[in-house]
């Protein structure tokens, strides 16, 4: 199917959840918006999962994840506006 599309992916599986920035109006399958990329389908299999369910899934299956989560980051943006989540402070001064 990818060859039929000129070698371009037709869809991307994402980790978007309800409440995430830019999630408004998305369902399990949502067409791309904007013109910065060729058209594609967003596939959102964990859209309705809770934060706890995501972590249970990752840890139960021992799946790799970005180490910045272990440092207290819950959302990554640009260098100038990405901050640790204070709700995850360990009391160790970090």
N, CA, C and O atoms as CSV, one atom per row, in Angstrom:
chain,resi,resn,atom,element,x,y,z
A,1,UNK,N,N,0.811,-1.204,0.000
A,1,UNK,CA,C,0.000,0.000,0.000
A,1,UNK,C,C,0.851,1.263,0.000
A,1,UNK,O,O,0.488,2.263,-0.619
A,2,UNK,N,N,1.990,1.214,0.699
A,2,UNK,CA,C,2.841,2.399,0.736
A,2,UNK,C,C,3.382,2.706,-0.652
A,2,UNK,O,O,3.461,3.870,-1.044
A,3,UNK,N,N,3.757,1.665,-1.401
A,3,UNK,CA,C,4.248,1.885,-2.766
A,3,UNK,C,C,3.176,2.545,-3.621
A,3,UNK,O,O,3.482,3.388,-4.465
A,4,UNK,N,N,1.920,2.163,-3.406
A,4,UNK,CA,C,0.827,2.755,-4.167
A,4,UNK,C,C,0.665,4.239,-3.844
A,4,UNK,O,O,0.085,4.984,-4.634
A,5,UNK,N,N,1.161,4.663,-2.715
A,5,UNK,CA,C,1.090,6.057,-2.306
A,5,UNK,C,C,2.388,6.807,-2.604
A,5,UNK,O,O,2.639,7.860,-2.019
A,6,UNK,N,N,3.196,6.287,-3.489
A,6,UNK,CA,C,4.440,6.943,-3.846
A,6,UNK,C,C,5.500,6.825,-2.767
A,6,UNK,O,O,6.388,7.674,-2.685
A,7,UNK,N,N,5.429,5.785,-1.931
A,7,UNK,CA,C,6.414,5.587,-0.875
A,7,UNK,C,C,6.138,6.372,0.396
A,7,UNK,O,O,6.928,6.313,1.338
A,8,UNK,N,N,5.050,7.096,0.442
A,8,UNK,CA,C,4.701,7.886,1.623
A,8,UNK,C,C,3.843,7.057,2.578
A,8,UNK,O,O,2.978,6.301,2.135
A,9,UNK,N,N,4.077,7.193,3.877
A,9,UNK,CA,C,3.183,6.524,4.840
A,9,UNK,C,C,1.772,7.092,4.707
A,9,UNK,O,O,1.591,8.270,4.397
A,10,UNK,N,N,0.794,6.253,4.943
A,10,UNK,CA,C,-0.593,6.698,4.870
A,10,UNK,C,C,-1.154,6.996,6.249
A,10,UNK,O,O,-2.172,7.677,6.368
A,11,UNK,N,N,-0.503,6.495,7.297
A,11,UNK,CA,C,-0.996,6.724,8.642
A,11,UNK,C,C,0.117,6.612,9.657
A,11,UNK,O,O,1.150,5.991,9.407
A,12,UNK,N,N,-0.109,7.223,10.808
A,12,UNK,CA,C,0.842,7.171,11.911
A,12,UNK,C,C,0.103,6.764,13.172
A,12,UNK,O,O,-0.954,7.316,13.476
A,13,UNK,N,N,0.646,5.806,13.909
A,13,UNK,CA,C,0.087,5.419,15.199
A,13,UNK,C,C,0.692,6.360,16.234
A,13,UNK,O,O,1.913,6.459,16.354
A,14,UNK,N,N,-0.160,7.044,16.972
A,14,UNK,CA,C,0.268,8.058,17.927
A,14,UNK,C,C,-0.131,7.680,19.348
A,14,UNK,O,O,-0.946,6.782,19.561
A,15,UNK,N,N,0.447,8.368,20.300
A,15,UNK,CA,C,0.128,8.162,21.714
A,15,UNK,C,C,-0.769,9.252,22.263
A,15,UNK,O,O,-0.754,9.521,23.464
A,16,UNK,N,N,-1.544,9.881,21.406
A,16,UNK,CA,C,-2.429,10.970,21.816
A,16,UNK,C,C,-3.532,10.446,22.725
A,16,UNK,O,O,-4.119,9.391,22.484
A,17,UNK,N,N,-3.800,11.226,23.791
A,17,UNK,CA,C,-4.896,10.893,24.701
A,17,UNK,C,C,-5.822,12.098,24.824
A,17,UNK,O,O,-5.405,13.235,24.604
A,18,UNK,N,N,-7.081,11.844,25.176
A,18,UNK,CA,C,-8.040,12.926,25.391
A,18,UNK,C,C,-7.441,13.883,26.417
A,18,UNK,O,O,-6.908,13.450,27.439
A,19,UNK,N,N,-7.529,15.155,26.150
A,19,UNK,CA,C,-6.961,16.158,27.043
A,19,UNK,C,C,-5.580,16.618,26.631
A,19,UNK,O,O,-5.095,17.632,27.132
A,20,UNK,N,N,-4.935,15.894,25.730
A,20,UNK,CA,C,-3.627,16.327,25.233
A,20,UNK,C,C,-3.810,17.564,24.351
A,20,UNK,O,O,-4.855,17.743,23.726
A,21,UNK,N,N,-2.774,18.419,24.309
A,21,UNK,CA,C,-2.855,19.561,23.391
A,21,UNK,C,C,-3.080,19.070,21.955
A,21,UNK,O,O,-2.548,18.031,21.563
A,22,UNK,N,N,-3.835,19.786,21.209
A,22,UNK,CA,C,-4.127,19.491,19.802
A,22,UNK,C,C,-4.969,18.235,19.600
A,22,UNK,O,O,-5.034,17.713,18.486
A,23,UNK,N,N,-5.607,17.745,20.643
A,23,UNK,CA,C,-6.413,16.530,20.523
A,23,UNK,C,C,-7.881,16.834,20.223
A,23,UNK,O,O,-8.629,15.942,19.822
A,24,UNK,N,N,-8.285,18.053,20.410
A,24,UNK,CA,C,-9.699,18.421,20.278
A,24,UNK,C,C,-10.290,17.916,18.960
A,24,UNK,O,O,-9.766,18.185,17.879
A,25,UNK,N,N,-11.375,17.193,19.080
A,25,UNK,CA,C,-12.088,16.709,17.912
A,25,UNK,C,C,-11.549,15.439,17.287
A,25,UNK,O,O,-12.112,14.952,16.307
A,26,UNK,N,N,-10.461,14.885,17.835
A,26,UNK,CA,C,-9.913,13.660,17.259
A,26,UNK,C,C,-10.631,12.430,17.810
A,26,UNK,O,O,-11.037,12.390,18.972
A,27,UNK,N,N,-10.770,11.449,16.957
A,27,UNK,CA,C,-11.285,10.157,17.360
A,27,UNK,C,C,-10.195,9.116,17.195
A,27,UNK,O,O,-9.021,9.456,17.042
A,28,UNK,N,N,-10.579,7.849,17.226
A,28,UNK,CA,C,-9.599,6.770,17.067
A,28,UNK,C,C,-8.863,6.887,15.732
A,28,UNK,O,O,-7.690,6.528,15.630
A,29,UNK,N,N,-9.549,7.384,14.723
A,29,UNK,CA,C,-8.943,7.653,13.419
A,29,UNK,C,C,-9.287,9.095,13.058
A,29,UNK,O,O,-10.456,9.481,13.026
A,30,UNK,N,N,-8.255,9.879,12.788
A,30,UNK,CA,C,-8.475,11.297,12.484
A,30,UNK,C,C,-7.556,11.726,11.346
A,30,UNK,O,O,-6.344,11.518,11.416
A,31,UNK,N,N,-8.120,12.320,10.305
A,31,UNK,CA,C,-7.272,12.789,9.218
A,31,UNK,C,C,-6.364,13.922,9.685
A,31,UNK,O,O,-6.717,14.681,10.587
A,32,UNK,N,N,-5.202,14.026,9.070
A,32,UNK,CA,C,-4.259,15.089,9.425
A,32,UNK,C,C,-4.855,16.443,9.089
A,32,UNK,O,O,-5.771,16.559,8.275
A,33,UNK,N,N,-4.318,17.454,9.732
A,33,UNK,CA,C,-4.719,18.820,9.429
A,33,UNK,C,C,-3.455,19.635,9.198
A,33,UNK,O,O,-2.369,19.246,9.628
A,34,UNK,N,N,-3.596,20.735,8.537
A,34,UNK,CA,C,-2.436,21.569,8.264
A,34,UNK,C,C,-1.768,21.165,6.966
A,34,UNK,O,O,-2.079,20.131,6.376
A,35,UNK,N,N,-0.848,22.001,6.541
A,35,UNK,CA,C,-0.218,21.760,5.252
A,35,UNK,C,C,1.284,21.522,5.366
A,35,UNK,O,O,1.986,21.528,4.354
A,36,UNK,N,N,1.789,21.313,6.588
A,36,UNK,CA,C,3.231,21.130,6.752
A,36,UNK,C,C,3.701,19.730,6.368
A,36,UNK,O,O,4.904,19.495,6.257
A,37,UNK,N,N,2.767,18.795,6.161
A,37,UNK,CA,C,3.101,17.420,5.767
A,37,UNK,C,C,2.093,16.957,4.725
A,37,UNK,O,O,1.005,17.522,4.621
A,38,UNK,N,N,2.444,15.941,3.959
A,38,UNK,CA,C,1.434,15.348,3.071
A,38,UNK,C,C,0.293,14.769,3.914
A,38,UNK,O,O,0.509,14.424,5.076
A,39,UNK,N,N,-0.896,14.657,3.363
A,39,UNK,CA,C,-2.032,14.115,4.119
A,39,UNK,C,C,-1.745,12.709,4.653
A,39,UNK,O,O,-1.118,11.895,3.975
A,40,UNK,N,N,-2.207,12.436,5.864
A,40,UNK,CA,C,-2.067,11.120,6.478
A,40,UNK,C,C,-3.205,10.913,7.463
A,40,UNK,O,O,-3.931,11.850,7.795
A,41,UNK,N,N,-3.355,9.689,7.924
A,41,UNK,CA,C,-4.373,9.360,8.919
A,41,UNK,C,C,-3.704,9.220,10.276
A,41,UNK,O,O,-2.719,8.494,10.416
A,42,UNK,N,N,-4.236,9.912,11.273
A,42,UNK,CA,C,-3.788,9.727,12.659
A,42,UNK,C,C,-4.530,8.513,13.225
A,42,UNK,O,O,-5.754,8.425,13.128
A,43,UNK,N,N,-3.789,7.592,13.808
A,43,UNK,CA,C,-4.380,6.425,14.452
A,43,UNK,C,C,-4.096,6.583,15.947
A,43,UNK,O,O,-2.938,6.592,16.365
A,44,UNK,N,N,-5.150,6.707,16.743
A,44,UNK,CA,C,-5.039,7.001,18.175
A,44,UNK,C,C,-5.578,5.845,19.024
A,44,UNK,O,O,-6.695,5.931,19.533
A,45,UNK,N,N,-4.804,4.765,19.183
A,45,UNK,CA,C,-5.331,3.581,19.879
A,45,UNK,C,C,-5.506,3.761,21.384
A,45,UNK,O,O,-6.257,3.005,22.000
A,46,UNK,N,N,-4.838,4.738,21.994
A,46,UNK,CA,C,-4.953,4.887,23.455
A,46,UNK,C,C,-5.669,6.180,23.835
A,46,UNK,O,O,-5.497,6.686,24.944
A,47,UNK,N,N,-6.460,6.704,22.929
A,47,UNK,CA,C,-7.129,7.985,23.114
A,47,UNK,C,C,-7.865,8.077,24.453
A,47,UNK,O,O,-7.812,9.117,25.109
A,48,UNK,N,N,-8.539,7.024,24.863
A,48,UNK,CA,C,-9.354,7.053,26.076
A,48,UNK,C,C,-8.672,6.418,27.286
A,48,UNK,O,O,-9.327,6.177,28.299
A,49,UNK,N,N,-7.388,6.148,27.200
A,49,UNK,CA,C,-6.666,5.550,28.330
A,49,UNK,C,C,-6.346,6.604,29.375
A,49,UNK,O,O,-6.095,7.763,29.045
A,50,UNK,N,N,-6.355,6.200,30.629
A,50,UNK,CA,C,-5.922,7.085,31.711
A,50,UNK,C,C,-4.394,7.095,31.755
A,50,UNK,O,O,-3.732,6.241,31.165
A,51,UNK,N,N,-3.861,8.072,32.460
A,51,UNK,CA,C,-2.410,8.171,32.654
A,51,UNK,C,C,-1.889,6.889,33.317
A,51,UNK,O,O,-0.857,6.350,32.919
A,52,UNK,N,N,-2.616,6.411,34.330
A,52,UNK,CA,C,-2.222,5.191,35.033
A,52,UNK,C,C,-2.229,3.968,34.141
A,52,UNK,O,O,-1.352,3.110,34.247
A,53,UNK,N,N,-3.216,3.883,33.262
A,53,UNK,CA,C,-3.284,2.729,32.359
A,53,UNK,C,C,-2.104,2.714,31.389
A,53,UNK,O,O,-1.571,1.652,31.071
A,54,UNK,N,N,-1.701,3.891,30.923
A,54,UNK,CA,C,-0.547,3.977,30.023
A,54,UNK,C,C,0.688,3.418,30.718
A,54,UNK,O,O,1.413,2.603,30.148
A,55,UNK,N,N,0.928,3.865,31.971
A,55,UNK,CA,C,2.118,3.415,32.697
A,55,UNK,C,C,2.032,1.947,33.083
A,55,UNK,O,O,3.054,1.260,33.093
A,56,UNK,N,N,0.857,1.452,33.398
A,56,UNK,CA,C,0.690,0.028,33.689
A,56,UNK,C,C,1.060,-0.794,32.452
A,56,UNK,O,O,1.762,-1.799,32.559
A,57,UNK,N,N,0.592,-0.370,31.298
A,57,UNK,CA,C,0.887,-1.048,30.039
A,57,UNK,C,C,2.392,-1.059,29.766
A,57,UNK,O,O,2.963,-2.107,29.464
A,58,UNK,N,N,3.035,0.114,29.874
A,58,UNK,CA,C,4.477,0.202,29.604
A,58,UNK,C,C,5.292,-0.674,30.548
A,58,UNK,O,O,6.199,-1.389,30.122
A,59,UNK,N,N,4.962,-0.611,31.824
A,59,UNK,CA,C,5.753,-1.351,32.815
A,59,UNK,C,C,5.467,-2.853,32.786
A,59,UNK,O,O,6.378,-3.662,32.957
A,60,UNK,N,N,4.213,-3.223,32.573
A,60,UNK,CA,C,3.869,-4.645,32.523
A,60,UNK,C,C,4.588,-5.341,31.372
A,60,UNK,O,O,5.080,-6.459,31.520
A,61,UNK,N,N,4.642,-4.672,30.232
A,61,UNK,CA,C,5.290,-5.264,29.060
A,61,UNK,C,C,6.761,-4.896,28.954
A,61,UNK,O,O,7.435,-5.271,27.994
A,62,UNK,N,N,7.261,-4.153,29.955
A,62,UNK,CA,C,8.664,-3.728,29.993
A,62,UNK,C,C,9.075,-3.047,28.685
A,62,UNK,O,O,10.129,-3.337,28.119
A,63,UNK,N,N,8.226,-2.146,28.227
A,63,UNK,CA,C,8.485,-1.431,26.985
A,63,UNK,C,C,9.392,-0.226,27.243
A,63,UNK,O,O,9.304,0.395,28.302
A,64,UNK,N,N,10.242,0.101,26.308
A,64,UNK,CA,C,11.100,1.284,26.480
A,64,UNK,C,C,10.266,2.563,26.372
A,64,UNK,O,O,9.242,2.603,25.690
A,65,UNK,N,N,10.727,3.592,27.054
A,65,UNK,CA,C,10.084,4.899,26.965
A,65,UNK,C,C,11.162,5.964,27.194
A,65,UNK,O,O,12.258,5.649,27.657
A,66,UNK,N,N,10.858,7.191,26.878
A,66,UNK,CA,C,11.807,8.291,27.002
A,66,UNK,C,C,12.209,8.478,28.470
A,66,UNK,O,O,11.344,8.594,29.339
A,67,UNK,N,N,13.504,8.507,28.745
A,67,UNK,CA,C,14.009,8.617,30.121
A,67,UNK,C,C,13.658,9.947,30.782
A,67,UNK,O,O,13.771,10.067,32.002
A,68,UNK,N,N,13.243,10.933,30.022
A,68,UNK,CA,C,12.872,12.221,30.623
A,68,UNK,C,C,11.639,12.087,31.519
A,68,UNK,O,O,11.450,12.896,32.427
A,69,UNK,N,N,10.809,11.091,31.279
A,69,UNK,CA,C,9.678,10.859,32.178
A,69,UNK,C,C,10.175,10.538,33.582
A,69,UNK,O,O,9.580,10.986,34.562
A,70,UNK,N,N,11.257,9.769,33.693
A,70,UNK,CA,C,11.825,9.429,34.996
A,70,UNK,C,C,12.417,10.644,35.698
A,70,UNK,O,O,12.622,10.620,36.912
A,71,UNK,N,N,12.691,11.702,34.945
A,71,UNK,CA,C,13.235,12.931,35.515
A,71,UNK,C,C,12.134,13.935,35.867
A,71,UNK,O,O,12.430,15.062,36.263
A,72,UNK,N,N,10.863,13.533,35.726
A,72,UNK,CA,C,9.752,14.384,36.132
A,72,UNK,C,C,9.069,15.156,35.028
A,72,UNK,O,O,8.208,15.991,35.305
A,73,UNK,N,N,9.430,14.898,33.784
A,73,UNK,CA,C,8.769,15.579,32.675
A,73,UNK,C,C,7.578,14.735,32.228
A,73,UNK,O,O,7.698,13.521,32.063
A,74,UNK,N,N,6.433,15.380,32.033
A,74,UNK,CA,C,5.263,14.646,31.550
A,74,UNK,C,C,4.827,15.115,30.173
A,74,UNK,O,O,3.980,14.489,29.537
A,75,UNK,N,N,5.403,16.211,29.718
A,75,UNK,CA,C,5.094,16.722,28.396
A,75,UNK,C,C,6.327,17.429,27.869
A,75,UNK,O,O,6.950,18.220,28.578
A,76,UNK,N,N,6.668,17.151,26.657
A,76,UNK,CA,C,7.860,17.747,26.071
A,76,UNK,C,C,7.458,18.719,24.971
A,76,UNK,O,O,6.614,18.422,24.125
A,77,UNK,N,N,8.084,19.880,25.009
A,77,UNK,CA,C,7.848,20.892,23.987
A,77,UNK,C,C,9.180,21.375,23.477
A,77,UNK,O,O,10.030,20.578,23.080
A,78,UNK,N,N,9.363,22.664,23.486
A,78,UNK,CA,C,10.629,23.253,23.071
A,78,UNK,C,C,11.509,23.469,24.291
A,78,UNK,O,O,11.015,23.482,25.418
A,79,UNK,N,N,12.809,23.638,24.077
A,79,UNK,CA,C,13.745,23.803,25.198
A,79,UNK,C,C,13.343,24.945,26.116
A,79,UNK,O,O,13.480,24.832,27.334
A,80,UNK,N,N,12.855,26.032,25.560
A,80,UNK,CA,C,12.554,27.202,26.381
A,80,UNK,C,C,11.254,27.098,27.176
A,80,UNK,O,O,11.038,27.897,28.087
A,81,UNK,N,N,10.379,26.136,26.860
A,81,UNK,CA,C,9.111,26.075,27.588
A,81,UNK,C,C,8.792,24.704,28.181
A,81,UNK,O,O,7.671,24.483,28.638
A,82,UNK,N,N,9.744,23.788,28.182
A,82,UNK,CA,C,9.521,22.467,28.775
A,82,UNK,C,C,9.988,22.499,30.229
A,82,UNK,O,O,11.132,22.850,30.517
A,83,UNK,N,N,9.100,22.134,31.128
A,83,UNK,CA,C,9.393,22.165,32.557
A,83,UNK,C,C,9.026,20.828,33.190
A,83,UNK,O,O,8.159,20.110,32.692
A,84,UNK,N,N,9.696,20.503,34.292
A,84,UNK,CA,C,9.318,19.313,35.060
A,84,UNK,C,C,7.936,19.523,35.664
A,84,UNK,O,O,7.533,20.652,35.945
A,85,UNK,N,N,7.225,18.437,35.858
A,85,UNK,CA,C,5.908,18.477,36.478
A,85,UNK,C,C,6.102,18.488,37.990
A,85,UNK,O,O,6.590,17.500,38.540
A,86,UNK,N,N,5.737,19.574,38.686
A,86,UNK,CA,C,5.954,19.642,40.135
A,86,UNK,C,C,5.187,18.571,40.909
A,86,UNK,O,O,5.566,18.243,42.033
A,87,UNK,N,N,4.131,18.028,40.341
A,87,UNK,CA,C,3.360,16.978,41.021
A,87,UNK,C,C,4.150,15.682,41.130
A,87,UNK,O,O,3.769,14.790,41.889
A,88,UNK,N,N,5.251,15.563,40.381
A,88,UNK,CA,C,6.066,14.358,40.401
A,88,UNK,C,C,7.345,14.534,41.222
A,88,UNK,O,O,8.221,13.670,41.194
A,89,UNK,N,N,7.460,15.659,41.961
A,89,UNK,CA,C,8.656,15.910,42.761
A,89,UNK,C,C,8.845,14.801,43.774
A,89,UNK,O,O,7.885,14.345,44.395
A,90,UNK,N,N,10.085,14.369,43.939
A,90,UNK,CA,C,10.400,13.270,44.850
A,90,UNK,C,C,10.783,13.740,46.243
A,90,UNK,O,O,10.904,12.927,47.158
A,91,UNK,N,N,10.974,15.035,46.414
A,91,UNK,CA,C,11.393,15.549,47.719
A,91,UNK,C,C,12.888,15.528,47.880
A,91,UNK,O,O,13.400,15.907,48.934
A,92,UNK,N,N,13.603,15.097,46.865
A,92,UNK,CA,C,15.053,15.033,46.917
A,92,UNK,C,C,15.712,16.279,46.379
A,92,UNK,O,O,16.897,16.259,46.046
A,93,UNK,N,N,14.959,17.373,46.289
A,93,UNK,CA,C,15.526,18.625,45.817
A,93,UNK,C,C,15.514,18.767,44.307
A,93,UNK,O,O,16.034,19.746,43.771
A,94,UNK,N,N,14.938,17.817,43.626
A,94,UNK,CA,C,14.883,17.920,42.172
A,94,UNK,C,C,13.467,18.100,41.726
A,94,UNK,O,O,13.205,18.207,40.528
